[in-house]
Amino acid sequence: MTVSIDIGEMAGKARAGMDLEELLATRLLVQGNSGSGKSHLLRRILEQSAPWVQQAIVDPEGDFVSLAEKYGHVVVDAVGTEKDLQMIAGRVRQHRVSVILNLEGLDADRQMKAAATFLDGLFDADRDLWYPMLVVVDEAQLFAPAAAGEVTEEARRRSLGAMTNLMCRGRKRGLAGIIATQRLAKLAKNVAAEASNFLMGRTFLDIDMARAADLLGMERRQAETFRNLDRGHFVALGPALSRRPVPVKIGPVETAGRGGTHKLMPLPEQAKDEAKDLIFTRGAGEAVPRRPRAAEPVVSTSDVLTQLSSAEDAADASVEPAANLLDYGVRTEQIDVIIGEILDEPDAAFQPIASLYQDFQVRCRIAKLPGGAPDLQLFREKLSVARAGVEKGDIDDTEWKQAELIAGELPEDMRGVYLLLAKAALAKSPCPGNIEIATAYGTRSPGRARWLLSHMEERGFLVCATDLRGNRIVTLTDLGWQTAPGDEAAA
């Protein structure tokens, strides 16, 4: 069965058709400068072919996500790890679902890696899953650049390899590439040369017109006509379109992109003073900038000893041992309160353990703690948890006891960090940043935090991964808990 879709009209009001079966075998290249109507053309092709063939769209600007509501495409946001994205691509081929890979918000390097991972997942599907699929790549010059740019060499190599596989070897696997570019001269020649069908829109630069003329087999002077094309008008050529170059006006579409062409509109009318107030007055929802906190007075050791001596004289008694279980409960609460008061002081979280323990002992004597100050080991354990700011809150007690049991296998100074990660994972909160982890460990060094996570990973307590946006995800292997993606550079 031959399926032809209507993409617009030719001269004389004749309809311009595109043979889908021929397109699957011969691929398509769309070229045109910004504003020439490339996105409109791609949208027309996608809408017309949606009932007939599975589609996958690599969308760097999130412009095609509007297809999802009307045509049932599934939007795949570039979150999670590369392994997750590759598995999603495999399921796309298995279940024959049309999808849009939304790369909006990623920098160029991560866009290239995400696109390469997704295309490789489609390409590597089992032979039994080689169903026909249109794979549309918008802004193809980003993913198959003709020359090295500001991105890393690894990202460029992977992305170029995936695009080359799509255009050169995809046909046998049922993948028909449709690539669109603003700058033909910036698109890798081996990728562009694999297309047998062309839709050329308005082009101004000589170097792009020369490339277009070479691909279409036209003389250079004939390529000058590309300068005079109106928005939404293209020259079509190829076995799926026409055996000779013909002008085509692309037809209307039923969905709209999120970008579109911006229309001129008058500025709002307002007095000069009102405009100043809008610019220089803080709005109701804006955050108030933090002011530097005034330095707190430093209490000398002699003052502390004097305070201790006065307290002992007033009590006229030494610390008594805990008499019953109630006293032990009060003692535990008081220990937590005293450690909290110590850590409330500026830079207390970064002082040596010996200094903190000495301060702790003094405070315990002042507070007449039942049973006296605990030993150094217990103090280290409680201090580690307190530094991490871990409180059970609404967490299930049984699950939290499991976390505490596993944390007990780590050295005392690492237990608080593990529990900090456990609480974030159980609450599905973002992974704590390096500064927060370092503070929980008693240091200001982000490098120390990275070392700590690596050490725990080597010992099998956790697994660190990075999602496609560069955020860190930590999985606690013994518990099976995983944090949400978090920025490791977050304060």
Short mmCIF file of C-alpha atoms in Angstrom, two decimals, residues 56-226:
data_model
loop_
_atom_site.label_atom_id
_atom_site.label_comp_id
_atom_site.label_asym_id
_atom_site.label_seq_id
_atom_site.Cartn_x
_atom_site.Cartn_y
_atom_site.Cartn_z
CA ALA A 56 10.48 10.04 17.49
CA ILE A 57 11.41 13.73 17.66
CA VAL A 58 14.67 15.08 19.07
CA ASP A 59 13.58 18.54 20.20
CA PRO A 60 16.34 20.83 21.55
CA GLU A 61 13.99 23.77 22.30
CA GLY A 62 10.86 21.99 23.53
CA ASP A 63 8.94 23.39 20.56
CA PHE A 64 7.16 20.18 19.54
CA VAL A 65 5.80 19.05 22.91
CA SER A 66 2.44 20.57 21.89
CA LEU A 67 1.95 17.56 19.58
CA ALA A 68 1.43 15.35 22.61
CA GLU A 69 -2.06 16.52 23.51
CA LYS A 70 -3.63 16.12 20.06
CA TYR A 71 -1.67 13.22 18.59
CA GLY A 72 -0.76 11.17 21.68
CA HIS A 73 2.99 11.57 21.64
CA VAL A 74 4.73 10.88 24.95
CA VAL A 75 7.08 13.64 26.09
CA VAL A 76 10.38 12.25 27.38
CA ASP A 77 12.13 14.91 29.45
CA ALA A 78 15.90 14.55 29.67
CA VAL A 79 16.10 13.68 33.35
CA GLY A 80 17.63 10.70 35.06
CA THR A 81 20.80 8.99 33.95
CA GLU A 82 21.97 8.01 30.47
CA LYS A 83 21.19 4.38 31.30
CA ASP A 84 17.58 5.35 32.09
CA LEU A 85 17.26 7.18 28.77
CA GLN A 86 18.68 4.26 26.80
CA MET A 87 16.21 1.88 28.44
CA ILE A 88 13.35 4.26 27.60
CA ALA A 89 14.46 4.28 23.96
CA GLY A 90 14.38 0.48 23.93
CA ARG A 91 10.83 0.47 25.30
CA VAL A 92 9.80 3.04 22.67
CA ARG A 93 10.72 0.60 19.92
CA GLN A 94 9.22 -2.37 21.75
CA HIS A 95 5.81 -0.77 22.33
CA ARG A 96 5.76 1.39 19.15
CA VAL A 97 4.96 4.61 20.99
CA SER A 98 5.56 8.00 19.34
CA VAL A 99 7.71 10.19 21.57
CA ILE A 100 9.26 13.65 21.83
CA LEU A 101 12.69 13.86 23.47
CA ASN A 102 12.57 17.26 25.16
CA LEU A 103 16.12 18.63 25.63
CA GLU A 104 15.04 22.12 26.69
CA GLY A 105 17.11 23.53 29.54
CA LEU A 106 20.22 21.44 28.90
CA ASP A 107 23.48 23.02 27.82
CA ALA A 108 24.90 22.09 24.42
CA ASP A 109 27.24 19.42 25.75
CA ARG A 110 24.51 17.58 27.67
CA GLN A 111 22.05 17.95 24.79
CA MET A 112 24.49 16.15 22.52
CA LYS A 113 25.08 13.34 25.01
CA ALA A 114 21.36 12.90 25.67
CA ALA A 115 20.51 12.81 21.96
CA ALA A 116 23.32 10.35 21.28
CA THR A 117 22.16 8.06 24.10
CA PHE A 118 18.56 8.12 22.89
CA LEU A 119 19.42 7.56 19.22
CA ASP A 120 21.77 4.73 20.14
CA GLY A 121 18.96 3.14 22.15
CA LEU A 122 16.68 3.25 19.11
CA PHE A 123 19.44 1.95 16.84
CA ASP A 124 20.48 -0.94 19.11
CA ALA A 125 17.00 -2.47 19.43
CA ASP A 126 16.60 -6.18 18.74
CA ARG A 127 15.92 -7.21 15.15
CA ASP A 128 12.38 -8.28 16.05
CA LEU A 129 11.62 -4.63 16.95
CA TRP A 130 12.75 -3.02 13.68
CA TYR A 131 9.38 -1.43 12.91
CA PRO A 132 9.21 1.65 10.63
CA MET A 133 9.82 4.92 12.46
CA LEU A 134 10.35 8.54 11.44
CA VAL A 135 13.18 10.05 13.51
CA VAL A 136 13.04 13.85 13.28
CA VAL A 137 16.05 15.85 14.51
CA ASP A 138 15.54 19.61 14.67
CA GLU A 139 18.60 21.90 14.62
CA ALA A 140 20.67 18.99 13.33
CA GLN A 141 23.83 21.13 13.09
CA LEU A 142 23.95 21.02 16.91
CA PHE A 143 24.14 17.22 16.95
CA ALA A 144 26.24 16.65 13.81
CA PRO A 145 28.57 19.66 13.63
CA ALA A 146 30.95 19.95 10.70
CA ALA A 147 33.75 21.20 12.96
CA ALA A 148 34.70 21.07 16.61
CA GLY A 149 33.18 23.79 18.76
CA GLU A 150 32.91 24.68 22.43
CA VAL A 151 31.55 21.27 23.43
CA THR A 152 33.77 18.46 24.67
CA GLU A 153 35.31 16.12 22.15
CA GLU A 154 33.55 13.14 23.79
CA ALA A 155 30.11 14.72 23.38
CA ARG A 156 30.80 15.68 19.75
CA ARG A 157 32.15 12.22 18.89
CA ARG A 158 29.20 10.38 20.44
CA SER A 159 26.56 12.65 18.94
CA LEU A 160 28.12 12.65 15.47
CA GLY A 161 28.41 8.87 15.60
CA ALA A 162 24.75 8.47 16.52
CA MET A 163 23.62 10.84 13.75
CA THR A 164 25.81 9.04 11.23
CA ASN A 165 24.30 5.70 12.24
CA LEU A 166 20.81 7.14 11.88
CA MET A 167 21.38 8.48 8.37
CA CYS A 168 23.77 5.82 7.01
CA ARG A 169 22.63 2.57 8.65
CA GLY A 170 19.20 3.36 10.05
CA ARG A 171 17.21 2.25 7.00
CA LYS A 172 17.76 -1.48 7.62
CA ARG A 173 16.53 -0.98 11.18
CA GLY A 174 13.39 0.81 10.07
CA LEU A 175 14.66 4.26 11.07
CA ALA A 176 14.04 7.06 8.56
CA GLY A 177 15.93 10.22 9.44
CA ILE A 178 14.44 13.67 8.87
CA ILE A 179 17.02 16.30 9.76
CA ALA A 180 16.48 20.06 9.75
CA THR A 181 19.18 22.70 9.92
CA GLN A 182 19.58 26.48 9.76
CA ARG A 183 23.12 26.32 8.42
CA LEU A 184 23.89 23.64 5.87
CA ALA A 185 27.57 24.61 5.92
CA LYS A 186 27.74 23.78 9.66
CA LEU A 187 26.22 20.31 9.21
CA ALA A 188 28.61 17.38 8.84
CA LYS A 189 28.87 16.46 5.15
CA ASN A 190 28.67 12.69 5.68
CA VAL A 191 25.34 13.13 7.51
CA ALA A 192 23.79 15.52 4.97
CA ALA A 193 24.97 13.46 1.98
CA GLU A 194 22.92 10.40 3.04
CA ALA A 195 19.61 12.21 2.40
CA SER A 196 18.00 11.69 -1.00
CA ASN A 197 15.06 14.07 -0.46
CA PHE A 198 15.45 17.80 0.06
CA LEU A 199 13.24 20.71 1.06
CA MET A 200 15.25 23.92 0.76
CA GLY A 201 13.92 27.15 2.25
CA ARG A 202 15.06 30.76 2.33
CA THR A 203 18.87 31.01 2.54
CA PHE A 204 21.03 34.13 2.44
CA LEU A 205 24.66 33.08 2.95
CA ASP A 206 26.65 32.17 -0.16
CA ILE A 207 28.34 29.21 1.50
CA ASP A 208 24.97 27.65 2.41
CA MET A 209 23.56 28.27 -1.05
CA ALA A 210 26.64 26.66 -2.62
CA ARG A 211 26.18 23.54 -0.44
CA ALA A 212 22.47 23.44 -1.31
CA ALA A 213 23.24 23.72 -5.03
CA ASP A 214 25.72 20.85 -4.79
CA LEU A 215 23.20 18.61 -3.00
CA LEU A 216 20.41 19.42 -5.48
CA GLY A 217 22.62 19.17 -8.56
CA MET A 218 21.87 22.78 -9.52
CA GLU A 219 24.12 25.43 -10.97
CA ARG A 220 25.35 28.08 -8.55
CA ARG A 221 23.40 30.86 -10.25
CA GLN A 222 20.18 28.83 -9.91
CA ALA A 223 20.74 28.63 -6.16
CA GLU A 224 20.32 32.42 -6.02
CA THR A 225 16.56 31.78 -6.08
CA PHE A 226 16.78 30.56 -2.46
#
